[in-house]
Coordinates of C-alpha atoms in Angstrom, one line a residue:
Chain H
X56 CA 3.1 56.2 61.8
X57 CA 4.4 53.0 63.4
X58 CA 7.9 54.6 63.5
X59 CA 6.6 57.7 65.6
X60 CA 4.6 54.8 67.7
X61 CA 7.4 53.2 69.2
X62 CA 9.7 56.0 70.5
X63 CA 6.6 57.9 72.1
X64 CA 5.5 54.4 73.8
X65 CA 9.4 53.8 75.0
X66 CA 9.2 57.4 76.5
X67 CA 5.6 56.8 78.2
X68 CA 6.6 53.5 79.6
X69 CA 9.5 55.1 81.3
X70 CA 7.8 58.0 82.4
X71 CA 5.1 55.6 84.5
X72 CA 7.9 53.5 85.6
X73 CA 9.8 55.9 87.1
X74 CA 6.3 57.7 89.1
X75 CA 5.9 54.1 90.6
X76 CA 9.0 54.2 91.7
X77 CA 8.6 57.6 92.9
X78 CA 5.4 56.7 94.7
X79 CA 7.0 54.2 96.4
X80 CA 9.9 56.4 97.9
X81 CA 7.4 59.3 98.6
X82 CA 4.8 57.2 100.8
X83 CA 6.9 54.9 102.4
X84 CA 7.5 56.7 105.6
X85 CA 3.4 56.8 106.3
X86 CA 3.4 53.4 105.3
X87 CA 6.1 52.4 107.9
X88 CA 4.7 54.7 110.6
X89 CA 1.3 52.8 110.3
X90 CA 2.7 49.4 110.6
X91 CA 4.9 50.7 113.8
X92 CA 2.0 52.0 115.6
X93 CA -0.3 48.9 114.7
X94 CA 2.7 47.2 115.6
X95 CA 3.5 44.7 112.3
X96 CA 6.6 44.2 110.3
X97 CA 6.1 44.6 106.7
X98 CA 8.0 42.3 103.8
X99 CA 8.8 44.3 101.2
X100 CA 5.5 43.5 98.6
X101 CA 3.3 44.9 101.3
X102 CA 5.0 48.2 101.9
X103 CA 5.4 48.5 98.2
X104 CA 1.6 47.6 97.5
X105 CA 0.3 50.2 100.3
X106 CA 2.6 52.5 99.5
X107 CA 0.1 52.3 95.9
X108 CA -3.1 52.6 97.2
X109 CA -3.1 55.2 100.6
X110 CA -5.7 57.2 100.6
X111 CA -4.3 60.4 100.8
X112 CA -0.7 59.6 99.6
X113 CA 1.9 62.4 99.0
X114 CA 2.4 61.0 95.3
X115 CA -0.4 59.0 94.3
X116 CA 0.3 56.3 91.1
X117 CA -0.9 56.7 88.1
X118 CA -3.8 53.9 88.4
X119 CA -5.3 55.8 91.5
X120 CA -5.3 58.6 89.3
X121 CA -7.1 56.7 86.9
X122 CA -9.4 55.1 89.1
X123 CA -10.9 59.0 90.2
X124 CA -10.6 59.9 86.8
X125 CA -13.0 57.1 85.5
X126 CA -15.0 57.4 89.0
X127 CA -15.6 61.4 87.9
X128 CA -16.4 61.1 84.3
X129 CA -17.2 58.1 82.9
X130 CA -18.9 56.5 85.5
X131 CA -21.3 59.4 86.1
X132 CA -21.7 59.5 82.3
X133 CA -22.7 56.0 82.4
X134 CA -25.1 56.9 85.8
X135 CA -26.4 59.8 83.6
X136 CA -25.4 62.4 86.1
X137 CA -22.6 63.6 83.6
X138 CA -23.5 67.2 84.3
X139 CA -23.4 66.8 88.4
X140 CA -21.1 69.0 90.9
X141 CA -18.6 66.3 91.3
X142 CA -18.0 65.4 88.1
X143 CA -14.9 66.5 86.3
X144 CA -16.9 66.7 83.1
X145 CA -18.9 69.2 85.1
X146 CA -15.7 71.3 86.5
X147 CA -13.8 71.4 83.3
X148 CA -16.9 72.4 81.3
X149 CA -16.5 75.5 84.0
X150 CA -13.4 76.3 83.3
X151 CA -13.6 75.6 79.7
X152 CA -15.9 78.4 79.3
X153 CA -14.5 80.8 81.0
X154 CA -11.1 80.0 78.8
X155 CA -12.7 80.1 76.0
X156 CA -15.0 83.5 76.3
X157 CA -11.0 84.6 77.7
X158 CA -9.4 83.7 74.7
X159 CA -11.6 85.2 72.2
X160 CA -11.6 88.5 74.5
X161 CA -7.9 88.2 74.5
X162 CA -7.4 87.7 70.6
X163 CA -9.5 90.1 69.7
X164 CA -7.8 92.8 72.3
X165 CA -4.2 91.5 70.7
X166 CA -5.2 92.0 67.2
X167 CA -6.6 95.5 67.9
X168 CA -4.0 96.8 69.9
X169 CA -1.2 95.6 67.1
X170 CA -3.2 96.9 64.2
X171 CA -3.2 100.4 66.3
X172 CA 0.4 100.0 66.9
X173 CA 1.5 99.2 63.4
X174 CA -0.8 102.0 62.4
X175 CA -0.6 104.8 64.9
X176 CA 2.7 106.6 65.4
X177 CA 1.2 107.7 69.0
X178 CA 0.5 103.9 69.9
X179 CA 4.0 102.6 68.5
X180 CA 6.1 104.7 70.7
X181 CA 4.0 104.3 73.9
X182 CA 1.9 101.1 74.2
X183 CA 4.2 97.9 74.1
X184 CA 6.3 99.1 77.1
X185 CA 2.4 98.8 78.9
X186 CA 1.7 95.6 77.6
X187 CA 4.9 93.9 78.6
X188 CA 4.4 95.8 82.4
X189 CA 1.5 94.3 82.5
X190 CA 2.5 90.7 82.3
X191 CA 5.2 91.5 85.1
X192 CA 2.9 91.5 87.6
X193 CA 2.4 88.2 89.0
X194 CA -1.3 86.9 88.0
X195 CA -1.5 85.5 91.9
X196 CA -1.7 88.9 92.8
X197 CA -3.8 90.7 90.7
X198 CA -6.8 88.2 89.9
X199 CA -8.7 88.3 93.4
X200 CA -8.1 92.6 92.9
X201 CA -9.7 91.6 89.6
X202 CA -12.6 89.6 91.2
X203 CA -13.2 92.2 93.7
X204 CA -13.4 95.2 92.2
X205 CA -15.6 93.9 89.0
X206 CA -17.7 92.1 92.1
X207 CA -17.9 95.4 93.8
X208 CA -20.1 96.8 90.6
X209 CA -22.2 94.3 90.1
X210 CA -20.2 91.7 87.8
X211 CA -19.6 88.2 89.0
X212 CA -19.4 84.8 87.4
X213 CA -18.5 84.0 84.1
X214 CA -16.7 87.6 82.9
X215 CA -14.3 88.2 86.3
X216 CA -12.8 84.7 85.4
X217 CA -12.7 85.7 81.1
X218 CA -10.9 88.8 82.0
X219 CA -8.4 87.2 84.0
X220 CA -8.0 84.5 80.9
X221 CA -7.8 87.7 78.8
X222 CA -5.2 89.4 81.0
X223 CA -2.8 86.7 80.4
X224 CA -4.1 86.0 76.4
X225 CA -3.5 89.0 74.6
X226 CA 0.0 89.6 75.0
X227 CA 1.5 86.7 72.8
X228 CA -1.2 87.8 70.5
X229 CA -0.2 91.5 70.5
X230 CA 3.8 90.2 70.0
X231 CA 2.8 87.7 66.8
X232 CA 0.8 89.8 65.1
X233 CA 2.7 92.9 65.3
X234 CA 5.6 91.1 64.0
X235 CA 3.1 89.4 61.3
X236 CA 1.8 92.7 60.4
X237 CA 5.0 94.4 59.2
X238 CA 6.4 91.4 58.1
X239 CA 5.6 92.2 54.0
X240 CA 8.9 92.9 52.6
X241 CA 9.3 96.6 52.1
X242 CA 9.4 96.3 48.0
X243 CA 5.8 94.5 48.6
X244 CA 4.5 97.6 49.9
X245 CA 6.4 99.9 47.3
X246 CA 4.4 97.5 44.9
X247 CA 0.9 97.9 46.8
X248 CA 1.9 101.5 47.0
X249 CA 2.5 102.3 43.0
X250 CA -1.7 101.0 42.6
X251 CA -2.4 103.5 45.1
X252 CA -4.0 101.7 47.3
X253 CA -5.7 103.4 50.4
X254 CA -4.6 101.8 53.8
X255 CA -7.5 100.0 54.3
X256 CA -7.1 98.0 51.1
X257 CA -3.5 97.9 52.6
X258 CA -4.3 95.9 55.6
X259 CA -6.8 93.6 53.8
X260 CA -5.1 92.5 51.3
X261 CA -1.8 92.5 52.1
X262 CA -0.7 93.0 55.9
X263 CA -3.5 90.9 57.3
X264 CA -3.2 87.5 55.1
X265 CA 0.4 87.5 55.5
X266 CA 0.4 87.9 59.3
X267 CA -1.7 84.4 59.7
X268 CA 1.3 82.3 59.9
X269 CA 2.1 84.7 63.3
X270 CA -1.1 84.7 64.2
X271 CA -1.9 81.4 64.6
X272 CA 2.0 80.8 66.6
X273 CA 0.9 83.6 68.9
X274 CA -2.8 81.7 69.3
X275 CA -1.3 78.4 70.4
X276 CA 0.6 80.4 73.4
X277 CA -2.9 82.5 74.4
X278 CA -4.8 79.6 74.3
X279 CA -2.7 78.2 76.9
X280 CA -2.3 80.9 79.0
X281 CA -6.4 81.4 78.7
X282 CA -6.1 78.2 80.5
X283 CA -4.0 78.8 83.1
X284 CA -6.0 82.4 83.5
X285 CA -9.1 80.2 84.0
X286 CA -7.7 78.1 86.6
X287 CA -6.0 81.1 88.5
X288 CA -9.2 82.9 88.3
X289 CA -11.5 80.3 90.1
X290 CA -9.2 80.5 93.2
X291 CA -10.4 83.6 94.4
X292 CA -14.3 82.7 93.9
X293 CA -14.3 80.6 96.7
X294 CA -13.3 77.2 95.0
X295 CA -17.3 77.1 93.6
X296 CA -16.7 75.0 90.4
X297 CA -14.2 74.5 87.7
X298 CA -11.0 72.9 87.9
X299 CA -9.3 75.6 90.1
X300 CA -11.9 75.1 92.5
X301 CA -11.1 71.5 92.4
X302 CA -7.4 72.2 93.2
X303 CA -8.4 74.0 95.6
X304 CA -10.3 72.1 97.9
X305 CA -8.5 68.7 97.3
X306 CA -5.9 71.3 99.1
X307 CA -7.8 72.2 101.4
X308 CA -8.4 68.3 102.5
X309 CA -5.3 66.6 101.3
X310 CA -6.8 64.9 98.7
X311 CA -3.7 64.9 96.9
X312 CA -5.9 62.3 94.1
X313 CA -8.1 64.8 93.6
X314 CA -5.8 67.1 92.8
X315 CA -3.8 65.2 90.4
X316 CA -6.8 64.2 88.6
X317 CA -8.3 67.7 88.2
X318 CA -4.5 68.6 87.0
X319 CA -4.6 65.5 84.3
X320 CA -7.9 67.0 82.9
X321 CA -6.2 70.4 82.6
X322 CA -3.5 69.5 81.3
X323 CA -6.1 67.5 78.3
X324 CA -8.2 70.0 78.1
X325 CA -5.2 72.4 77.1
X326 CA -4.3 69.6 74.6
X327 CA -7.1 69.8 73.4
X328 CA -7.7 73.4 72.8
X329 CA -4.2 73.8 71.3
X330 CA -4.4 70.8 68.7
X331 CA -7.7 72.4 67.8
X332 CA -5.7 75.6 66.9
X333 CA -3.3 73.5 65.1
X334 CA -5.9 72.2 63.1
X335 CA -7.9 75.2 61.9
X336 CA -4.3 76.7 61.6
X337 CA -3.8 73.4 59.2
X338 CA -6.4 73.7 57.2
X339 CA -6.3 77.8 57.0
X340 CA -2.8 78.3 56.0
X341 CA -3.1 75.5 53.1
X342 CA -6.3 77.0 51.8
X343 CA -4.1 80.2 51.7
X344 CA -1.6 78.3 49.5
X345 CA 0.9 78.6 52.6
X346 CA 1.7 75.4 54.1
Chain A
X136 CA 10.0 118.6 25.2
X137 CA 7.0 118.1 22.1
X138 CA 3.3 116.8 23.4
X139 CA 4.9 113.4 22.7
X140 CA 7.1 113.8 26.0
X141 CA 6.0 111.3 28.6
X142 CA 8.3 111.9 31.3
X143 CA 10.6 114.7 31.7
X144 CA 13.2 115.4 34.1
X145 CA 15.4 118.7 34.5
X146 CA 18.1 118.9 36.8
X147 CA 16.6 116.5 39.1
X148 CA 19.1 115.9 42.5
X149 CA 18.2 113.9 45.3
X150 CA 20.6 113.6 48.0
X151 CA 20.2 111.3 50.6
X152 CA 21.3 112.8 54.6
X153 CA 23.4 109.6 56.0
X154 CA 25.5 109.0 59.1
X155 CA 28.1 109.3 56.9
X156 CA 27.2 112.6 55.3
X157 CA 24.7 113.3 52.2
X158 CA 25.1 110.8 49.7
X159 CA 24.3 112.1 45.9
X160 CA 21.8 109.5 44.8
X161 CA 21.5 112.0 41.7
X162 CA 22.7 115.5 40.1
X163 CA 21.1 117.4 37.6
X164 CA 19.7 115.0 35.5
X165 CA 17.8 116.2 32.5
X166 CA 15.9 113.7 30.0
X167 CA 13.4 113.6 28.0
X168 CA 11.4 110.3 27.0
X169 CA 8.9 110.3 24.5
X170 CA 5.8 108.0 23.9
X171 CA 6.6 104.5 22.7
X172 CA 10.1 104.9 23.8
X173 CA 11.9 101.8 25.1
X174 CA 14.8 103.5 27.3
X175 CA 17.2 101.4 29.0
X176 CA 19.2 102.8 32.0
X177 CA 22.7 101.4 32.4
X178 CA 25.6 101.8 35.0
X179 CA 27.1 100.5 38.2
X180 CA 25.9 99.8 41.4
X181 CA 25.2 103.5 43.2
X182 CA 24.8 105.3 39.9
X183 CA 21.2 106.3 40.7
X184 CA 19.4 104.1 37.9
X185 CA 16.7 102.2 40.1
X186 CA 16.6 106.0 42.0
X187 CA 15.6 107.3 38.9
X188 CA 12.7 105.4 38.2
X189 CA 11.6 105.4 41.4
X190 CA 11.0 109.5 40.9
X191 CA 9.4 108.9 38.4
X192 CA 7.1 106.1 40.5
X193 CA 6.8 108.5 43.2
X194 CA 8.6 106.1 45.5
X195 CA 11.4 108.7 45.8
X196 CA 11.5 112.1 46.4
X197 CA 14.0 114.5 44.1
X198 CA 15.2 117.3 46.5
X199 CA 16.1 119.3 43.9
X200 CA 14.7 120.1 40.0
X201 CA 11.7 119.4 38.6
X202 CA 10.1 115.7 37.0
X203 CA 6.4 115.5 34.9
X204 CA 4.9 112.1 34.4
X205 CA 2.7 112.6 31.7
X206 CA 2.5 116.0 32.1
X207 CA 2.1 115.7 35.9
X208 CA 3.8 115.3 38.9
X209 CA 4.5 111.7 39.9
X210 CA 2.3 111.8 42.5
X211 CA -0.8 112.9 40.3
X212 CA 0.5 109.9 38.0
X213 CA 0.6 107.5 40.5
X214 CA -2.8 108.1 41.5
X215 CA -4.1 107.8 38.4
X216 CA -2.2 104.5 38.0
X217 CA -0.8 106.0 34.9
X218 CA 2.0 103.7 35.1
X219 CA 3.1 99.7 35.7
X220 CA 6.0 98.7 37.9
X221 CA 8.1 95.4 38.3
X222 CA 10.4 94.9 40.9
X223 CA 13.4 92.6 40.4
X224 CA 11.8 89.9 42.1
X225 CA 8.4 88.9 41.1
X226 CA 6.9 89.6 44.6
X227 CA 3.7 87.5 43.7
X228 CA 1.3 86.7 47.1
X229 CA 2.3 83.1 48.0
X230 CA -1.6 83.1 49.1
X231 CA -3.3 84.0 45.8
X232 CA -3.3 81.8 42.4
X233 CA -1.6 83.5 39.3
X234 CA -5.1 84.7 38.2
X235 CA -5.6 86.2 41.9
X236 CA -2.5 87.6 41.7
X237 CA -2.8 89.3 38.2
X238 CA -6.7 90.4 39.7
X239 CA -5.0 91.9 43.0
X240 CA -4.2 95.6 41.4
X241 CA -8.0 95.5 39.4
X242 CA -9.2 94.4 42.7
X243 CA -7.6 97.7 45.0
X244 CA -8.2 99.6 41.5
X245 CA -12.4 98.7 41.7
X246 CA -12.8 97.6 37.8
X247 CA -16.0 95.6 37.3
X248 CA -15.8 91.3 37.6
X249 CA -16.6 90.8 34.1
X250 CA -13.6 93.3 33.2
X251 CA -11.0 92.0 35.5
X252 CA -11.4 88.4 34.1
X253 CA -11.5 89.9 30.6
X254 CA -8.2 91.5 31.5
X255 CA -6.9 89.0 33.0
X256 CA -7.5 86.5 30.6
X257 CA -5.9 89.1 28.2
X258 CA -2.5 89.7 29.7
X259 CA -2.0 86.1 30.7
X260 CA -1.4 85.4 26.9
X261 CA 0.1 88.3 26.6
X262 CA 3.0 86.7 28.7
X263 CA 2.3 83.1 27.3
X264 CA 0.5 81.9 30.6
X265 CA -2.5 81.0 29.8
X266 CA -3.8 77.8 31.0
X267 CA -1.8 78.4 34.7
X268 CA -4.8 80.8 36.0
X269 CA -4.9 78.3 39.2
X270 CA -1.9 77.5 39.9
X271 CA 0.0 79.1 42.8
X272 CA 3.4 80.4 42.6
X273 CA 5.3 77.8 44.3
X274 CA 4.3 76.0 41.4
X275 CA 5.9 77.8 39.0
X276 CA 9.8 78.6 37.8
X277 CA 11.3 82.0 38.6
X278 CA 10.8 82.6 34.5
X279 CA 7.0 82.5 34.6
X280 CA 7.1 83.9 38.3
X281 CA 8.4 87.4 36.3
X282 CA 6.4 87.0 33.6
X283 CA 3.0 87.0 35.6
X284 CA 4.4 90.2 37.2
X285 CA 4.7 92.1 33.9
X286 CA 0.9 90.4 33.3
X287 CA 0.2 92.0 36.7
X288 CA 1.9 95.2 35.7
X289 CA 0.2 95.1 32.2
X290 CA -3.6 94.5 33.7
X291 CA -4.5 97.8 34.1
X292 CA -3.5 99.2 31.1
X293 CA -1.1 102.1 31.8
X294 CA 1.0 103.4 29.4
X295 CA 4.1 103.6 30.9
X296 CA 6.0 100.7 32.0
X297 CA 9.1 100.6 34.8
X298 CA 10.5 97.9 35.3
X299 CA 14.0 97.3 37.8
X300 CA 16.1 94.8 36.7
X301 CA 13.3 92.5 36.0
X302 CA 15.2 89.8 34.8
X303 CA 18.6 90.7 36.4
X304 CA 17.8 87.6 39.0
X305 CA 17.5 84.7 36.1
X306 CA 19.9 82.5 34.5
X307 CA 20.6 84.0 31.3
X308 CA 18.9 81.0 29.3
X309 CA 15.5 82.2 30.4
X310 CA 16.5 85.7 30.2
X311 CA 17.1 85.9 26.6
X312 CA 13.9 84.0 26.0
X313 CA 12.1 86.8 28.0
X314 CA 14.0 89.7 26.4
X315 CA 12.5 88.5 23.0
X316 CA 9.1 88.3 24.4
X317 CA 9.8 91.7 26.4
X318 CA 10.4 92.8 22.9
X319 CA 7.7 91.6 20.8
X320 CA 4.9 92.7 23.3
X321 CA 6.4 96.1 23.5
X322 CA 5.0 95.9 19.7
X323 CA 2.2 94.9 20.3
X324 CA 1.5 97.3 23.0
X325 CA 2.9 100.5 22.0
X326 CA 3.9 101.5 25.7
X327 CA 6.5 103.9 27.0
X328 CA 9.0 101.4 28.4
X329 CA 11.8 102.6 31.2
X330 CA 14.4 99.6 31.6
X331 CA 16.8 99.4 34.6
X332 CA 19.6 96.9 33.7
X333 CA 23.6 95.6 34.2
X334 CA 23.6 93.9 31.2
X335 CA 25.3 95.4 28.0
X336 CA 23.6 93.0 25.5
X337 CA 20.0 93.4 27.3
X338 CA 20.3 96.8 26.8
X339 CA 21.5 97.3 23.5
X340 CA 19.0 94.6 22.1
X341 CA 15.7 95.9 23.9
X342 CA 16.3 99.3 23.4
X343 CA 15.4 102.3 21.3
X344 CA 17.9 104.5 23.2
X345 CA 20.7 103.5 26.4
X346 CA 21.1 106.0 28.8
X347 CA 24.2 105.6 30.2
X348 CA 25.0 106.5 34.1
X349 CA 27.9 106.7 36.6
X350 CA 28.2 107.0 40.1
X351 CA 29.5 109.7 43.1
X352 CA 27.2 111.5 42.1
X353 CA 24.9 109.8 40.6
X354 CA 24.5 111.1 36.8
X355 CA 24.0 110.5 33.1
X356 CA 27.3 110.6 31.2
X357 CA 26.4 109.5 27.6
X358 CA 22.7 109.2 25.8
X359 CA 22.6 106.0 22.5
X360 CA 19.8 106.0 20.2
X361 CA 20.7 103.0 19.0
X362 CA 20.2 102.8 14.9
X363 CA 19.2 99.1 15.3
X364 CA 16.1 98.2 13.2
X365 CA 12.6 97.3 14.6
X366 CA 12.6 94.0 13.6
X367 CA 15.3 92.0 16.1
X368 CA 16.0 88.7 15.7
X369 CA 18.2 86.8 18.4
X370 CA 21.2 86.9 15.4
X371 CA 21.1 90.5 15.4
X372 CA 23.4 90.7 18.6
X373 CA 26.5 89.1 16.2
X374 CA 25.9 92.2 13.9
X375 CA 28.9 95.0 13.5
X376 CA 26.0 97.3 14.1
X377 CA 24.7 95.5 17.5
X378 CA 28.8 95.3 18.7
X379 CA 29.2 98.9 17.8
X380 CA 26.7 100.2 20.1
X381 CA 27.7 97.8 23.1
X382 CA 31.5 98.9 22.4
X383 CA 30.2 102.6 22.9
X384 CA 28.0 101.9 26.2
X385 CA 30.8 99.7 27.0
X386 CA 33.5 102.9 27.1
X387 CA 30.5 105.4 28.4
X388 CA 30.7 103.0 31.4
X389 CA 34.6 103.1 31.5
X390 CA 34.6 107.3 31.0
X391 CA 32.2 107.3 33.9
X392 CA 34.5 105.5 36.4
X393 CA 37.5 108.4 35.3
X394 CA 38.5 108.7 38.8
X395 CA 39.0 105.7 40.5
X396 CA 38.8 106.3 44.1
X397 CA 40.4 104.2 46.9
X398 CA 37.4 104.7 49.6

């Protein structure tokens, strides 16, 4: 433990560093042009400490980061208002649920489409060159068509923003687990074949439990890109709620804090969602005797 | 062929279509194996040994002749799990425990709980494994690995047996020791046994007859019943009698390479 510790507190420390440094460079022209037209010289502390704490500075530092952060969840927490429009808890509970409801669309669109591929002769030959067209097309372009025309009958809120998250989920899902559903070795299948058993029996027993280990890869990757489907799919809405909306308006008004913030709580959330995957994949795959 | 024939073959062929033009995986073999029979097939790589059981498993198809399983085609026999197969390598599910690997076969086969743990109690001490029903197979040595796959093979009770080299991947400490026990539940059983092998002395000390085969195309050249006794202690191999037979399977395999080709 201690010996994973260190290296991982070496590479943080630098990390910070080198953002305050960066800060520094980044907002030092504003800084400057203030003093000139207020006309004071400033030493060397007092650019550096403004260049820390602007309000709208091109690269905030990590404590003003921290600062909104705490302002937007814990604080409300603490002022019972957890659940308010401007709290992050709030925005990422949003976009949490529309990830999720995504991701379980997704999965379950993957695993279907594979099982028909490794099954049907018809599917095997024609779908995959579909599936991998469709994640050609940048996301940018085809989530407000998605919005719209699902808005046009009658379907708005949560779903539009799910099938976006599904859009982008499926396809690692379809990849890992048609790879994990031929992977039993062909003299397995001879075996399963001399009991005669019926395809069905096939896919239980066999194909399905030893496609987990690729299943739970290919889960890791979908639940990130459910994410980032989330997030892309609140743009279009009119920046309402979630953390895409929050991006979007701190762009709107330069509140580049804002932004950074909403990105930190992504970027945990995602963390999150994915070590939660690792765990149930943990815990699945050494119940199966497999880890 | 008598009613005691379990598996019959007459001028079976199959030829495979290559890139490289057919390939005779086998030509016109005839052979009749009767019940309780423990047959050994012998010969080089490409001489059509493991093709031949797999006709028989319905796992190949001959393109030419005719084969009976029990009076049936392979297919029919296969469907009525009428026989047992083991692969060279054990092939257990790394996800089930020995006992859930022994029940997988019952399981797809439908036979009632209280007759699948019967059973698999049964052939687990059969194959001297009792008392490793939970373990999985990471746990145990290649040996027992093989030896819950003939219990796996054995749990349904057919009464034919294939097995393909099913020791060929094992030191040869641990595949003496399982040749004996091969032997001695053979006894007990009474089942029709179809052995694949490389190994001379394997042959000659498990079987009743050695079917000797050679390659290009793929075909029997000689038939041993071997005049061994029933009873076959490990000392019998040092025998004139035991040497006698491996000398002849020894220059069936020599006739059967006559033409040495430079391909």
């Amino acid at each position: 433990m201690m010996r994973s510790v260190f290296p991982v507190i070496t590479v943080a420390t630098a990390l910070f560093l080198l953002w305050y440094v960066a800060a520094a460079a980044l907002n030092a022209p504003w800084a400057h042009d203030k003093a000139k037209r207020a006309g004071i010289e400033l030493s060397f502390g007092e650019l550096v400490s403004d260049t820390w704490s602007q309000e709208k500075p091109k690269l905030p530092a990590p404590h003003q980061i921290g600062a909104e952060m705490w302002k937007t969840t814990g604080a409300m927490v603490q002022r019972g208002r957890a659940f308010s429009k401007r709290s992050l808890l709030y925005h990422s509970w949003v976009t949490f649920s529309s990830t999720a409801l995504g991701f379980l669309l997704g999965t379950g669109l993957g695993i279907a489409l594979a099982i028909g591929i490794v099954y049907n002769r018809a599917m095997n030959m024609s779908v995959m060159p579909w599936v991998i067209a469709s994640q050609t097309i940048p996301i940018l372009a085809i989530a407000p068509m998605i919005i719209v025309v699902l808005n046009a009958i009658g379907i708005s809120g949560l779903i539009p923003k799910a099938m976006i998250s599904m859009y982008l989920s499926f396809f690692p899902v379809v990849v890992g687990m048609v790879k994990g559903l031929r992977s039993p070795e062909a003299m397995q299948l001879d075996l399963i074949h001399t009991w005669s058993a019926s395809n069905v029996q096939i896919f239980w027993k066999l194909r399905l439990p030893s496609s987990m280990p690729y299943l739970f890869a290919s889960l890791k990757i979908a639940m990130a890109a459910s994410l980032v489907g989330a997030i892309v799919g609140e743009l279009p809405t009119g920046a309402v709620a979630g953390l895409g909306a929050r991006l979007l308006s701190g762009s709107y008004y330069g509140q580049t804090i804002q932004i950074w913030s909403a990105l930190i709580m992504a970027a945990t959330l995602a963390a999150i969602l994915v070590g939660l995957i690792g765990l149930i994949q943990r815990v699945t795959l050494s119940r199966m005797g497999m880890a | 062929m008598s009613d005691q024939t379990v598996i019959s073959s007459k001028n079976l062929s199959l030829t495979f279509q290559t890139g490289d033009g057919p390939v005779h995986a086998l030509k016109n073999v005839s052979l009749d194996i009767e019940k309780g029979e423990f047959v050994s097939f012998i010969g080089p790589s490409g001489c059509g040994k493991t093709t031949f059981l797999r006709c028989m498993a319905d796992l190949e198809h001959p393109t030419d002749g005719s084969i009976t399983v029990n009076g049936t085609t392979p297919l029919e026999a296969r469907i009525s799990r009428a026989y047992g197969y083991v692969f060279q390598a054990a092939g257990l599910y790394p996800w089930r425990t020995i006992a859930g690997n022994v029940r997988l076969p019952l399981e797809i086969m439908k036979y009632g709980k209280e007759d699948r743990n019967r059973r698999i109690r049964d052939v687990l001490e059969l194959v001297e494994l009792s008392g490793f029903e939970n373990k999985y197979p990471w746990q145990l040595s290649g040996g027992m690995q093989q030896r819950v796959s003939i219990a796996r093979a054995l749990a349904f009770d057919a009464d034919i047996l294939l097995m393909d080299e099913p020791f060929g991947a094992l030191d040869e400490i641990v595949r003496d020791h399982l040749n004996a026990q091969l032997l001695k539940l053979w006894k007990q059983t009474g089942k029709t046994i179809c052995f694949v092998t490389h190994s001379i002395p394997e042959a000659v000390y498990l079987s009743t007859r050695i079917v000797v085969m050679s390659p290009r195309p793929g075909r029997i050249t000689d038939v041993i019943a071997s005049s061994l006794s029933s009873e076959r202690p490990f000392e019998i191999r040092d025998t004139p009698e035991f040497l006698e037979i491996a000398q002849r399977v020894r220059e069936g395999l020599r006739d059967g390479h006559g033409e040495p080709d430079f391909a």
